[in-house]
Short mmCIF file of C-alpha atoms in Angstrom, two decimals:
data_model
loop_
_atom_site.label_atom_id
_atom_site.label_comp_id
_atom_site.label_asym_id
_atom_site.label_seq_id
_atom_site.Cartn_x
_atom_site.Cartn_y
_atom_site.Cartn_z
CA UNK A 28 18.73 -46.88 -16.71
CA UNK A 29 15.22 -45.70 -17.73
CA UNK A 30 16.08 -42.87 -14.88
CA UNK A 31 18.54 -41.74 -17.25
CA UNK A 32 16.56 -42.23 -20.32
CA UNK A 33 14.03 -40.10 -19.09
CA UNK A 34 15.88 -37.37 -17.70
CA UNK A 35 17.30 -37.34 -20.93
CA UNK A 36 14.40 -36.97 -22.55
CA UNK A 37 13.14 -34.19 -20.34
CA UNK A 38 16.72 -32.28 -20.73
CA UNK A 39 15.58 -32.84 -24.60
CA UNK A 40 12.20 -31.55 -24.30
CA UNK A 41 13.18 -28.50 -22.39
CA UNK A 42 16.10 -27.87 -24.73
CA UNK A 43 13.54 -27.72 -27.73
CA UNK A 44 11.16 -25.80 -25.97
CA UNK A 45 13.81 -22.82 -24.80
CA UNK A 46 15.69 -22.54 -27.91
CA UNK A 47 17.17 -19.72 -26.45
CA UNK A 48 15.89 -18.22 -23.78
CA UNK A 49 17.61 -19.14 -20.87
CA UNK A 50 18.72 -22.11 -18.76
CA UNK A 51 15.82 -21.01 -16.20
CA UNK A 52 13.58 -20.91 -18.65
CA UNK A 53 13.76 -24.33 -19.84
CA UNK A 54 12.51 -25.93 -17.24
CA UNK A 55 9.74 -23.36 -16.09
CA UNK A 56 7.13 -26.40 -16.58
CA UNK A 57 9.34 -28.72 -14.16
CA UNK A 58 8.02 -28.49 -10.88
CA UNK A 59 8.92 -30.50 -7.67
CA UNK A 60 6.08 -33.25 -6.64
CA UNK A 61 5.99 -32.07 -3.16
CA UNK A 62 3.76 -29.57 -3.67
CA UNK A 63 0.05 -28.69 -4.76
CA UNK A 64 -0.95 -30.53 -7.80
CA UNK A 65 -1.22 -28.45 -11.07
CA UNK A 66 -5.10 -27.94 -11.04
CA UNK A 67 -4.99 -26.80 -7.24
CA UNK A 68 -2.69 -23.96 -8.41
CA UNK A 69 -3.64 -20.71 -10.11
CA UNK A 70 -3.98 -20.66 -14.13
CA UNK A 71 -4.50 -18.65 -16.78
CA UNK A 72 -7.68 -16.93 -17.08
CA UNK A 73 -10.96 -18.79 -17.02
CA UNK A 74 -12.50 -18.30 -20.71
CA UNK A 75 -15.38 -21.06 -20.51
CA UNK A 76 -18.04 -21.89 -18.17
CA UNK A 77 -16.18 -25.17 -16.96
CA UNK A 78 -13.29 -23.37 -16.73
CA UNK A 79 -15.23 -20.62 -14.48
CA UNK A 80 -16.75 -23.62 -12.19
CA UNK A 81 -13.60 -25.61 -11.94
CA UNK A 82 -11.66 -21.85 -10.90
CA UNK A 83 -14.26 -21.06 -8.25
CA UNK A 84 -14.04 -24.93 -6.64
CA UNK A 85 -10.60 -24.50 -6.69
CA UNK A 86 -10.62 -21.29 -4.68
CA UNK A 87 -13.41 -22.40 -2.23
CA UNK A 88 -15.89 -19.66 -3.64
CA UNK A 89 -19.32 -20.01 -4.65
CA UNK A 90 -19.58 -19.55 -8.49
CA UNK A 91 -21.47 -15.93 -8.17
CA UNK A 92 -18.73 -14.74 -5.49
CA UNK A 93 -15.79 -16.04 -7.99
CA UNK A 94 -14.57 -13.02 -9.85
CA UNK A 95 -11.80 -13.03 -11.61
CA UNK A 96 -9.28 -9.97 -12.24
CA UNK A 97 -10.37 -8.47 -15.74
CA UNK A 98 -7.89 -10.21 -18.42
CA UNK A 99 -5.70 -7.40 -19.94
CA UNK A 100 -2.15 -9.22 -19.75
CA UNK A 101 -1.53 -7.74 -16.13
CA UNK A 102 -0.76 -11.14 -14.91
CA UNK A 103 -3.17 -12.02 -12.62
CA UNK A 104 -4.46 -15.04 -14.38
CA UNK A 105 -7.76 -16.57 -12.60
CA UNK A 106 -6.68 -15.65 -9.29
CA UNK A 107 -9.96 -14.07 -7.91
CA UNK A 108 -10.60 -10.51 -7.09
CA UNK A 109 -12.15 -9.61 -3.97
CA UNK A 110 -13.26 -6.65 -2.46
CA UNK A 111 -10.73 -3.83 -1.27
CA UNK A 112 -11.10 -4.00 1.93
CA UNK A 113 -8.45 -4.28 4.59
CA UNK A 114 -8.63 -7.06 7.85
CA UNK A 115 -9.12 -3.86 9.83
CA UNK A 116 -12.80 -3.83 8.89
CA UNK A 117 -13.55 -7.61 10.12
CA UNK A 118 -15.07 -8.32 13.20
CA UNK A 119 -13.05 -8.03 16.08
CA UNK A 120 -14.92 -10.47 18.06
CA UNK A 121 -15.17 -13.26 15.73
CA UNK A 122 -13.52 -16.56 16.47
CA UNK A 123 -10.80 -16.52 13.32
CA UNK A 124 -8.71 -19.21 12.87
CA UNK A 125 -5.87 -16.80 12.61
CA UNK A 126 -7.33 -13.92 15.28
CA UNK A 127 -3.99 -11.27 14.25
CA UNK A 128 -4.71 -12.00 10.37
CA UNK A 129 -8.88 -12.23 11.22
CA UNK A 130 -8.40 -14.76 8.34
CA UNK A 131 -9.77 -18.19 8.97
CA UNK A 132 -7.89 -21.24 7.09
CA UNK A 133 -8.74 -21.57 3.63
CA UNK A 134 -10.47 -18.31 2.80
CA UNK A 135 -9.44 -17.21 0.00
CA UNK A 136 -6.61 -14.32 0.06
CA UNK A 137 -6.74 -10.71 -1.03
CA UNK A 138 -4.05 -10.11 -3.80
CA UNK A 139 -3.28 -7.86 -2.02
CA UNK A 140 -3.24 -9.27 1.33
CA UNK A 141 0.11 -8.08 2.84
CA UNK A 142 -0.94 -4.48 2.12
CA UNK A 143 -4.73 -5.06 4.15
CA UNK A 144 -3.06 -6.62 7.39
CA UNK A 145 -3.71 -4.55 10.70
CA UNK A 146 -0.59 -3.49 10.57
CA UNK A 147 -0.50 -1.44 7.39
CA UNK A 148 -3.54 -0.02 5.12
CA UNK A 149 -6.62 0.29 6.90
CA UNK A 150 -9.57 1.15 4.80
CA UNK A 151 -12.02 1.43 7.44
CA UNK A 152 -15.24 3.46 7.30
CA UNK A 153 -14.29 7.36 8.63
CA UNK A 154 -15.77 9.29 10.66
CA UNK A 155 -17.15 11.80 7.88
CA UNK A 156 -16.93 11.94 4.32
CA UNK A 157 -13.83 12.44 2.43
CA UNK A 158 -15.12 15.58 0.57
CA UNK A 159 -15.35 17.53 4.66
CA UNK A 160 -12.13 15.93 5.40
CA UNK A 161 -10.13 16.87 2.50
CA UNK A 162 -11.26 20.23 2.49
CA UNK A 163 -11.02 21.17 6.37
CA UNK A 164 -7.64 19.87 5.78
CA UNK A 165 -6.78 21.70 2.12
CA UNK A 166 -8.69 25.30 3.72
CA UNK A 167 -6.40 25.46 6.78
CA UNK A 168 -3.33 24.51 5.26
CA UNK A 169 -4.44 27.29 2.71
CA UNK A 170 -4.83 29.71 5.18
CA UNK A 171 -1.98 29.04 6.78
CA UNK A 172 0.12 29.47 3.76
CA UNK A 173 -1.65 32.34 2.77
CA UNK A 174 -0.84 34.53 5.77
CA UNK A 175 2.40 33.70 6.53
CA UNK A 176 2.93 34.86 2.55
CA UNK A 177 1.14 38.19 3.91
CA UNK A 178 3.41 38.28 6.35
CA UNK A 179 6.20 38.22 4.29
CA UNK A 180 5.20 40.85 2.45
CA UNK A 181 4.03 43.16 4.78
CA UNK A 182 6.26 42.91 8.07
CA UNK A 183 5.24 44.46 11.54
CA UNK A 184 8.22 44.84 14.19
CA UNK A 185 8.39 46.39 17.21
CA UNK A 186 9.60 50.23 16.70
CA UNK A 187 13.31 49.91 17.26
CA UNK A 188 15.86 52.58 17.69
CA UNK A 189 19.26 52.69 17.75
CA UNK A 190 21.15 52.21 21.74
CA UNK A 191 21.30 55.66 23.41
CA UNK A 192 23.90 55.79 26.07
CA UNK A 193 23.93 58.25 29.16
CA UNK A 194 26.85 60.76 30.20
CA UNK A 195 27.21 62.16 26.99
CA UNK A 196 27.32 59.04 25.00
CA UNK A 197 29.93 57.47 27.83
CA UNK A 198 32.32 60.20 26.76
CA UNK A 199 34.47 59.56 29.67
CA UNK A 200 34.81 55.36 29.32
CA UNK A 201 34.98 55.84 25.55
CA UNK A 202 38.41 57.33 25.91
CA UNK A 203 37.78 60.94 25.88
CA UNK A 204 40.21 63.33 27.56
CA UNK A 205 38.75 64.04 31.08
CA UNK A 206 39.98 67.80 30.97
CA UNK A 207 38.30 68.61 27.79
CA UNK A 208 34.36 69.34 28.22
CA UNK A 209 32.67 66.81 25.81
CA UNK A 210 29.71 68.06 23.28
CA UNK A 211 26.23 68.10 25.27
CA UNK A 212 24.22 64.72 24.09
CA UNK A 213 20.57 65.09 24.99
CA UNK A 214 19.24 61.97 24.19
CA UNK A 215 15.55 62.74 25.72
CA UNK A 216 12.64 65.31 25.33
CA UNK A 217 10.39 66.60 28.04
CA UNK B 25 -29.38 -5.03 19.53
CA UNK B 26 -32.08 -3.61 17.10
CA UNK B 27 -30.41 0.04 18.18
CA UNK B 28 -26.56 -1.13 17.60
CA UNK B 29 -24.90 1.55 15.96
CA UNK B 30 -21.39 0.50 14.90
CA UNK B 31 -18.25 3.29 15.36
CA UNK B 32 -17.59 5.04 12.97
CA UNK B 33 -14.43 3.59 12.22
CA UNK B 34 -15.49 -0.02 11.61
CA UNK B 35 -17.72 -1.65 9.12
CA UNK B 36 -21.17 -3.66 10.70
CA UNK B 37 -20.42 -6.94 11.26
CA UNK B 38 -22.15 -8.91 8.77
CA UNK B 39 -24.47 -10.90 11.57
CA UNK B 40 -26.06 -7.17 12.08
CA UNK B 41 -26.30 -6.26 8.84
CA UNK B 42 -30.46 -5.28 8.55
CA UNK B 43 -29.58 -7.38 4.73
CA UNK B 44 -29.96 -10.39 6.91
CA UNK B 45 -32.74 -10.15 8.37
CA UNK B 46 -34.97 -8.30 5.94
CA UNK B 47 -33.99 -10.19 2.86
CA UNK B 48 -35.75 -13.18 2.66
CA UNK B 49 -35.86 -14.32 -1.20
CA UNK B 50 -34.90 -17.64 -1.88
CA UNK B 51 -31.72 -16.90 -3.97
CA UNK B 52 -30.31 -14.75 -1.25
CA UNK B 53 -30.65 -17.70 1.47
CA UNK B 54 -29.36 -20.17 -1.35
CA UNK B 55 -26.76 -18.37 -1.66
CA UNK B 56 -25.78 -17.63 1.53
CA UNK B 57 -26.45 -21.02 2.21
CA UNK B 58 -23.72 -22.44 -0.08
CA UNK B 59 -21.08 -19.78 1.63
CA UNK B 60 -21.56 -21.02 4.92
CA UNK B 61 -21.31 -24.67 3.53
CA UNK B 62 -17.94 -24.09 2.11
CA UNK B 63 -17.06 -22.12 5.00
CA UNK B 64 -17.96 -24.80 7.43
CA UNK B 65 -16.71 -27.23 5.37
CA UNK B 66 -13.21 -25.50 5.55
CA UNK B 67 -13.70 -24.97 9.71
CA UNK B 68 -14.07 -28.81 9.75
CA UNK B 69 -11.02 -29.61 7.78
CA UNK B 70 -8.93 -27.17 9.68
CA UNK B 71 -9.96 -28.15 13.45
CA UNK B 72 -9.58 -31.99 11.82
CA UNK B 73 -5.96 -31.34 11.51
CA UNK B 74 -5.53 -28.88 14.34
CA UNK B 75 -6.82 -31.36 17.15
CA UNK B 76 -5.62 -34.80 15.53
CA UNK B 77 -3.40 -35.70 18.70
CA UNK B 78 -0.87 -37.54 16.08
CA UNK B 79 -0.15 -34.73 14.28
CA UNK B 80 3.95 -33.56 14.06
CA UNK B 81 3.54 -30.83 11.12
CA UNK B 82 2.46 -27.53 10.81
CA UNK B 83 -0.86 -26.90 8.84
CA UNK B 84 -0.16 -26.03 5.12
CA UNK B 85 -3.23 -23.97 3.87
CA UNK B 86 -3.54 -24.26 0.02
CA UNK B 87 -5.16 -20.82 0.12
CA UNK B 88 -1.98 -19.32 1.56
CA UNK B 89 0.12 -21.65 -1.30
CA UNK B 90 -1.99 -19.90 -4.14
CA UNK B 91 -1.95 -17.28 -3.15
CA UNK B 92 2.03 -17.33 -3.15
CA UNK B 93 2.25 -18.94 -5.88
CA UNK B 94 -0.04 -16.01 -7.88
CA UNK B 95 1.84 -13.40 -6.69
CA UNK B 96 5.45 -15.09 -8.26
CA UNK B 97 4.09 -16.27 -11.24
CA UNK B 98 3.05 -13.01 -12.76
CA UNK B 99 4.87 -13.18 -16.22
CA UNK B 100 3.46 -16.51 -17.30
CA UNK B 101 0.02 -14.46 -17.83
CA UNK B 102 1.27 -11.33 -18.55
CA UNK B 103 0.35 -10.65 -22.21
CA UNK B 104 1.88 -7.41 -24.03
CA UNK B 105 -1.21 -5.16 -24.40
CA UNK B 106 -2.04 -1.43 -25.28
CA UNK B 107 -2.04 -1.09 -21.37
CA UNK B 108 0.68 -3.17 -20.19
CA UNK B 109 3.00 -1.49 -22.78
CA UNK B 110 2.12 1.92 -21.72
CA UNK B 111 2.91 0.89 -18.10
CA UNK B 112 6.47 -0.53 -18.94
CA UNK B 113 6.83 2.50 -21.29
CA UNK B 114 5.83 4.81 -18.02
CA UNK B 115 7.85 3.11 -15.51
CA UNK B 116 10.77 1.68 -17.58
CA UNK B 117 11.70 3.86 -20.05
CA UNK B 118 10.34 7.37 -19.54
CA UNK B 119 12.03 7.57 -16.20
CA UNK B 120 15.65 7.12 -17.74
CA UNK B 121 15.29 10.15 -20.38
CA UNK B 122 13.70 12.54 -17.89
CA UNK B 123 15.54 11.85 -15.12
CA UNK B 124 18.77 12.08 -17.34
CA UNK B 125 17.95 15.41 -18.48
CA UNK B 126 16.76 16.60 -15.69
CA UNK B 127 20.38 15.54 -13.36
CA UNK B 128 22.35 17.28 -16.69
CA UNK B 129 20.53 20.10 -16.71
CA UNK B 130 20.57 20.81 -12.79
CA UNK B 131 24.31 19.88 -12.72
CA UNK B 132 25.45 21.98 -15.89
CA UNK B 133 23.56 25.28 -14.42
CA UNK B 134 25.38 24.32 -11.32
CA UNK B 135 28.88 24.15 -12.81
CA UNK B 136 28.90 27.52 -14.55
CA UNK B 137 27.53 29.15 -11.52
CA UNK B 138 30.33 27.58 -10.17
CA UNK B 139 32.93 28.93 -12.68
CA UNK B 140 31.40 32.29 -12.68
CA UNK B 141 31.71 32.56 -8.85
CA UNK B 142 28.07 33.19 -7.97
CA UNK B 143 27.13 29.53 -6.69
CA UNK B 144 26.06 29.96 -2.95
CA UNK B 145 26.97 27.35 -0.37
CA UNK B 146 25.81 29.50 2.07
CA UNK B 147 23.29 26.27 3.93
CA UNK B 148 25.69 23.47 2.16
CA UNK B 149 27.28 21.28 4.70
CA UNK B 150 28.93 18.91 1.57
CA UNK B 151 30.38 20.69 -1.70
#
């Protein structure tokens, strides 16, 4: 009975607080008890000191590490931001928790994690600096282009000329009349 | 190890960084101090769980939960500003007017080339 009385009153609640915007919507604040408690989720974005402390505690980070993501309505909330750089760049040798991840439990996760596994975007350090790389690569592919344009332009073939055939231009297997003396073809010059 | 020189396609791990061992001010340790205590802290829980003999369930990591749980609730902090508005304006609504024009265009100078006879198919496998 008080079941019903108060899923009544949260069908109630929900109903006032949607007025209109969806079925879903109503009951965005309704969450199953199986999971983390509310303040062991990510929030909105931390405005006072408490609020900065409590954030970093809750994301196992010191409070000088804890960053969050700079609060312009792009949605990120308090979730931290960490530095850009991929799981390819960890040490190989270490003894992770998670060794194909090189994550160990409980560190806090990239937000962009499933981009930075070793599978996908690797931002490691190159082997020289993107300025020599990216113009080796833009100066050849220039140069390329550039002379195969030149070579459109200006074309070099071997001389050619047209098919010169012996006994008198095959006067005989051409169909000409054996009797009659075909026209002399000299087709050479010594 | 004082002459370790890391490839060039991986960063220096941290134990080797010269930061480490050259640093020594108070605030630095402190603070390095505190990582590793959270870090071990989190080390203990996990190998806790990991070698408790009675254990039936997998591991749930909280970090992993957040971090799920950030990623799918974007629109709760989303908050229409100067930026977010050009964004939706770039990606939502731009797109439909230029790519509309651009399809009419391409397909109107294709169908009087095609009444007037001079549209070639000559590499066209489909019409």
């Amino acid at each position: 009975m008080k079941m019903a009385a108060l899923g009544a009153r949260q069908w109630a609640r929900a109903l006032l607080k949607a007025r209109g915007q969806g079925f879903t919507n109503a009951f965005i604040g309704a969450r199953a008890a199986s999971g983390p408690s509310k303040d062991m989720l990510p929030g909105p974005y931390p405005k006072t000191p408490e609020e900065m402390a409590a954030a970093a505690k809750k994301y196992n980070m010191t409070l000088t590490d804890y960053k969050p993501h700079p609060d312009d309505g792009m949605g990120f909330g308090d979730y931290p931001m960490l530095p850009d750089k991929s799981q390819h760049e960890r040490d190989p040798w270490y003894a992770w928790d998670h060794p194909d991840f090189r994550r160990n439990w409980g560190e806090p996760m990239h937000w962009d994690f499933d981009m930075y596994i070793r599978n996908r975007v690797d931002t490691s350090p190159l082997a020289m600096d993107w300025k020599t790389m990216y113009t080796t690569l833009l100066g050849f592919v220039g140069f390329m282009l550039f002379m195969f344009y030149v070579g459109e332009k200006f074309p070099s073939y071997q001389p050619v000329a047209p098919k010169q055939y012996p006994y008198n231009n095959l006067h005989l297997e051409s169909g000409g009349d054996p009797e009659k003396a075909p026209e002399e073809v000299k087709n050479y010059t010594i | 190890m004082a002459d370790y020189r890391e490839s060039p396609f991986a960063s220096r791990p941290k134990t080797l960084d010269p930061a480490e061992y050259f640093n020594l001010s108070p605030d630095y340790r402190r603070a390095e101090e505190e990582r590793a205590a959270l870090r071990a802290n989190l080390k203990r829980q996990y190998q806790l769980q990991l070698n408790n003999p009675l254990r039936k369930e997998l591991i749930e990591d909280p970090a992993l939960t957040r971090w799920v749980y950030a990623r799918g609730n974007v629109y709760p902090n989303f908050r229409p500003t100067a930026k977010t508005s050009l964004l939706g304006a770039l990606f939502g609504v731009v797109p439909l007017f230029v790519l509309y024009a651009v399809f009419k265009t391409d397909r109107d100078k294709r169908e009087e080339q095609i009444k007037a006879g001079t549209y070639d198919r000559k590499y066209k496998i489909s019409y």
